Amino acid sequence: MIEITSIGQMEALVGQEIGTSDWLKIDQDMINAFATATGDHQWIHVDTARAAASAFGSTIVHGFFLLSLLPKLKSQLVEFKLGSMTINYGSEKVRFLAPVPVNSRVRLKTKLLKIEVAASGIKLFTKNNLELAGSTKDALVAETITLLKA
């Protein structure tokens, strides 16, 4: 884990990989909980019998569930010790590249692309690759923006 305590430290990390998270296994209970929270009960995610007969051979993880895992996994990589709040400011270029079957493992690799200092705070632009264990394709690639508020 990297602790960020200054803008200079962030500037030195631009263009660098921040780190790689631990693997996280996504089981059916997690998928079902996400479906309940979002109201997205599409059969490919929650109907295990029907999904087993599909081309995927099992249920698959919601794409937006994968995207929502980024803060959790990123918290293993970096801790900001400046500012009072860390806010999700947005996402850009989000792509879901491979289906993630139930009981798969994913992990996050994050690279700091740039920082912008503004009156509203410090914006950190990162590229996030969510790797899928056993696959040559990433499950997800997304550029995200985090705002550090004073």
PDB file of N, CA, C and O in Angstrom, residues 1-2 16-24 70 72-78 106-111 127-132 138:
ATOM      1  N   MET A   1       0.839  -1.180   0.000  1.00  0.00           N
ATOM      2  CA  MET A   1       0.000   0.000   0.000  1.00  0.00           C
ATOM      3  C   MET A   1       0.883   1.242   0.000  1.00  0.00           C
ATOM      4  O   MET A   1       1.844   1.339   0.744  1.00  0.00           O
ATOM      5  N   ILE A   2       0.503   2.186  -0.841  1.00  0.00           N
ATOM      6  CA  ILE A   2       1.202   3.465  -0.913  1.00  0.00           C
ATOM      7  C   ILE A   2       0.399   4.495  -0.125  1.00  0.00           C
ATOM      8  O   ILE A   2      -0.807   4.592  -0.296  1.00  0.00           O
ATOM      9  N   GLN A  16       3.012   5.929 -13.558  1.00  0.00           N
ATOM     10  CA  GLN A  16       3.450   4.706 -12.886  1.00  0.00           C
ATOM     11  C   GLN A  16       2.266   3.836 -12.480  1.00  0.00           C
ATOM     12  O   GLN A  16       1.186   4.346 -12.185  1.00  0.00           O
ATOM     13  N   GLU A  17       2.527   2.528 -12.422  1.00  0.00           N
ATOM     14  CA  GLU A  17       1.536   1.632 -11.850  1.00  0.00           C
ATOM     15  C   GLU A  17       1.560   1.807 -10.338  1.00  0.00           C
ATOM     16  O   GLU A  17       2.616   1.785  -9.714  1.00  0.00           O
ATOM     17  N   ILE A  18       0.381   2.000  -9.750  1.00  0.00           N
ATOM     18  CA  ILE A  18       0.282   2.192  -8.302  1.00  0.00           C
ATOM     19  C   ILE A  18       0.384   0.862  -7.584  1.00  0.00           C
ATOM     20  O   ILE A  18       0.931   0.762  -6.498  1.00  0.00           O
ATOM     21  N   GLY A  19      -0.166  -0.185  -8.203  1.00  0.00           N
ATOM     22  CA  GLY A  19      -0.084  -1.495  -7.580  1.00  0.00           C
ATOM     23  C   GLY A  19      -1.132  -2.451  -8.095  1.00  0.00           C
ATOM     24  O   GLY A  19      -1.902  -2.137  -8.999  1.00  0.00           O
ATOM     25  N   THR A  20      -1.143  -3.627  -7.477  1.00  0.00           N
ATOM     26  CA  THR A  20      -2.076  -4.699  -7.823  1.00  0.00           C
ATOM     27  C   THR A  20      -2.753  -5.164  -6.542  1.00  0.00           C
ATOM     28  O   THR A  20      -2.082  -5.449  -5.549  1.00  0.00           O
ATOM     29  N   SER A  21      -4.064  -5.271  -6.587  1.00  0.00           N
ATOM     30  CA  SER A  21      -4.822  -5.710  -5.414  1.00  0.00           C
ATOM     31  C   SER A  21      -4.725  -7.219  -5.232  1.00  0.00           C
ATOM     32  O   SER A  21      -4.220  -7.940  -6.093  1.00  0.00           O
ATOM     33  N   ASP A  22      -5.279  -7.682  -4.128  1.00  0.00           N
ATOM     34  CA  ASP A  22      -5.452  -9.115  -3.914  1.00  0.00           C
ATOM     35  C   ASP A  22      -6.556  -9.614  -4.841  1.00  0.00           C
ATOM     36  O   ASP A  22      -7.382  -8.837  -5.328  1.00  0.00           O
ATOM     37  N   TRP A  23      -6.581 -10.921  -5.048  1.00  0.00           N
ATOM     38  CA  TRP A  23      -7.661 -11.533  -5.815  1.00  0.00           C
ATOM     39  C   TRP A  23      -8.931 -11.507  -4.976  1.00  0.00           C
ATOM     40  O   TRP A  23      -8.898 -11.691  -3.765  1.00  0.00           O
ATOM     41  N   LEU A  24     -10.068 -11.300  -5.624  1.00  0.00           N
ATOM     42  CA  LEU A  24     -11.380 -11.329  -4.987  1.00  0.00           C
ATOM     43  C   LEU A  24     -12.255 -12.325  -5.737  1.00  0.00           C
ATOM     44  O   LEU A  24     -12.438 -12.205  -6.956  1.00  0.00           O
ATOM     45  N   LEU A  70     -14.203  -1.238  -7.997  1.00  0.00           N
ATOM     46  CA  LEU A  70     -12.944  -0.487  -8.103  1.00  0.00           C
ATOM     47  C   LEU A  70     -12.558   0.231  -6.807  1.00  0.00           C
ATOM     48  O   LEU A  70     -11.406   0.116  -6.380  1.00  0.00           O
ATOM     49  N   LYS A  72     -13.274  -0.486  -3.689  1.00  0.00           N
ATOM     50  CA  LYS A  72     -12.891  -1.497  -2.696  1.00  0.00           C
ATOM     51  C   LYS A  72     -11.485  -2.031  -2.990  1.00  0.00           C
ATOM     52  O   LYS A  72     -10.637  -2.100  -2.098  1.00  0.00           O
ATOM     53  N   LEU A  73     -11.241  -2.392  -4.226  1.00  0.00           N
ATOM     54  CA  LEU A  73      -9.940  -2.967  -4.582  1.00  0.00           C
ATOM     55  C   LEU A  73      -8.846  -1.902  -4.585  1.00  0.00           C
ATOM     56  O   LEU A  73      -7.714  -2.162  -4.177  1.00  0.00           O
ATOM     57  N   LYS A  74      -9.195  -0.682  -5.001  1.00  0.00           N
ATOM     58  CA  LYS A  74      -8.206   0.402  -5.009  1.00  0.00           C
ATOM     59  C   LYS A  74      -7.772   0.774  -3.594  1.00  0.00           C
ATOM     60  O   LYS A  74      -6.644   1.211  -3.376  1.00  0.00           O
ATOM     61  N   SER A  75      -8.654   0.556  -2.618  1.00  0.00           N
ATOM     62  CA  SER A  75      -8.302   0.888  -1.230  1.00  0.00           C
ATOM     63  C   SER A  75      -7.165   0.007  -0.711  1.00  0.00           C
ATOM     64  O   SER A  75      -6.526   0.346   0.279  1.00  0.00           O
ATOM     65  N   GLN A  76      -6.887  -1.107  -1.361  1.00  0.00           N
ATOM     66  CA  GLN A  76      -5.745  -1.951  -1.003  1.00  0.00           C
ATOM     67  C   GLN A  76      -4.433  -1.381  -1.538  1.00  0.00           C
ATOM     68  O   GLN A  76      -3.359  -1.773  -1.095  1.00  0.00           O
ATOM     69  N   LEU A  77      -4.532  -0.461  -2.497  1.00  0.00           N
ATOM     70  CA  LEU A  77      -3.353   0.021  -3.206  1.00  0.00           C
ATOM     71  C   LEU A  77      -2.828   1.355  -2.697  1.00  0.00           C
ATOM     72  O   LEU A  77      -1.627   1.585  -2.690  1.00  0.00           O
ATOM     73  N   VAL A  78      -3.745   2.247  -2.330  1.00  0.00           N
ATOM     74  CA  VAL A  78      -3.324   3.616  -2.014  1.00  0.00           C
ATOM     75  C   VAL A  78      -4.216   4.195  -0.920  1.00  0.00           C
ATOM     76  O   VAL A  78      -5.412   3.929  -0.875  1.00  0.00           O
ATOM     77  N   VAL A 106     -11.114 -11.910  -9.517  1.00  0.00           N
ATOM     78  CA  VAL A 106     -10.649 -10.707 -10.204  1.00  0.00           C
ATOM     79  C   VAL A 106      -9.682  -9.959  -9.301  1.00  0.00           C
ATOM     80  O   VAL A 106      -9.710 -10.112  -8.082  1.00  0.00           O
ATOM     81  N   ARG A 107      -8.828  -9.165  -9.920  1.00  0.00           N
ATOM     82  CA  ARG A 107      -7.947  -8.274  -9.157  1.00  0.00           C
ATOM     83  C   ARG A 107      -7.718  -7.021  -9.982  1.00  0.00           C
ATOM     84  O   ARG A 107      -7.877  -7.016 -11.207  1.00  0.00           O
ATOM     85  N   LEU A 108      -7.312  -5.963  -9.303  1.00  0.00           N
ATOM     86  CA  LEU A 108      -7.180  -4.652  -9.925  1.00  0.00           C
ATOM     87  C   LEU A 108      -5.723  -4.237 -10.064  1.00  0.00           C
ATOM     88  O   LEU A 108      -4.947  -4.364  -9.118  1.00  0.00           O
ATOM     89  N   LYS A 109      -5.386  -3.730 -11.240  1.00  0.00           N
ATOM     90  CA  LYS A 109      -4.112  -3.037 -11.463  1.00  0.00           C
ATOM     91  C   LYS A 109      -4.462  -1.604 -11.831  1.00  0.00           C
ATOM     92  O   LYS A 109      -5.289  -1.367 -12.703  1.00  0.00           O
ATOM     93  N   THR A 110      -3.824  -0.661 -11.153  1.00  0.00           N
ATOM     94  CA  THR A 110      -4.136   0.755 -11.347  1.00  0.00           C
ATOM     95  C   THR A 110      -2.880   1.539 -11.679  1.00  0.00           C
ATOM     96  O   THR A 110      -1.831   1.355 -11.055  1.00  0.00           O
ATOM     97  N   LYS A 111      -3.022   2.432 -12.664  1.00  0.00           N
ATOM     98  CA  LYS A 111      -1.929   3.307 -13.086  1.00  0.00           C
ATOM     99  C   LYS A 111      -2.415   4.753 -12.981  1.00  0.00           C
ATOM    100  O   LYS A 111      -3.527   5.075 -13.403  1.00  0.00           O
ATOM    101  N   LYS A 127      -6.031   4.783 -14.739  1.00  0.00           N
ATOM    102  CA  LYS A 127      -6.461   3.699 -15.621  1.00  0.00           C
ATOM    103  C   LYS A 127      -6.522   2.446 -14.760  1.00  0.00           C
ATOM    104  O   LYS A 127      -5.559   2.112 -14.064  1.00  0.00           O
ATOM    105  N   ASN A 128      -7.654   1.766 -14.816  1.00  0.00           N
ATOM    106  CA  ASN A 128      -7.906   0.607 -13.968  1.00  0.00           C
ATOM    107  C   ASN A 128      -8.194  -0.614 -14.829  1.00  0.00           C
ATOM    108  O   ASN A 128      -9.134  -0.591 -15.626  1.00  0.00           O
ATOM    109  N   ASN A 129      -7.379  -1.629 -14.674  1.00  0.00           N
ATOM    110  CA  ASN A 129      -7.583  -2.890 -15.374  1.00  0.00           C
ATOM    111  C   ASN A 129      -7.999  -3.938 -14.354  1.00  0.00           C
ATOM    112  O   ASN A 129      -7.244  -4.230 -13.427  1.00  0.00           O
ATOM    113  N   LEU A 130      -9.204  -4.481 -14.535  1.00  0.00           N
ATOM    114  CA  LEU A 130      -9.690  -5.542 -13.667  1.00  0.00           C
ATOM    115  C   LEU A 130      -9.382  -6.862 -14.352  1.00  0.00           C
ATOM    116  O   LEU A 130     -10.017  -7.217 -15.347  1.00  0.00           O
ATOM    117  N   GLU A 131      -8.360  -7.540 -13.825  1.00  0.00           N
ATOM    118  CA  GLU A 131      -7.921  -8.795 -14.425  1.00  0.00           C
ATOM    119  C   GLU A 131      -8.841  -9.932 -14.000  1.00  0.00           C
ATOM    120  O   GLU A 131      -9.349  -9.949 -12.882  1.00  0.00           O
ATOM    121  N   LEU A 132      -9.020 -10.882 -14.888  1.00  0.00           N
ATOM    122  CA  LEU A 132      -9.837 -12.064 -14.655  1.00  0.00           C
ATOM    123  C   LEU A 132      -8.907 -13.269 -14.616  1.00  0.00           C
ATOM    124  O   LEU A 132      -8.208 -13.554 -15.593  1.00  0.00           O
ATOM    125  N   ASP A 138      -8.729  -8.847 -19.929  1.00  0.00           N
ATOM    126  CA  ASP A 138      -9.224  -8.206 -18.716  1.00  0.00           C
ATOM    127  C   ASP A 138     -10.746  -8.247 -18.731  1.00  0.00           C
ATOM    128  O   ASP A 138     -11.374  -8.198 -19.801  1.00  0.00           O
TER     129      ASP A 138
END
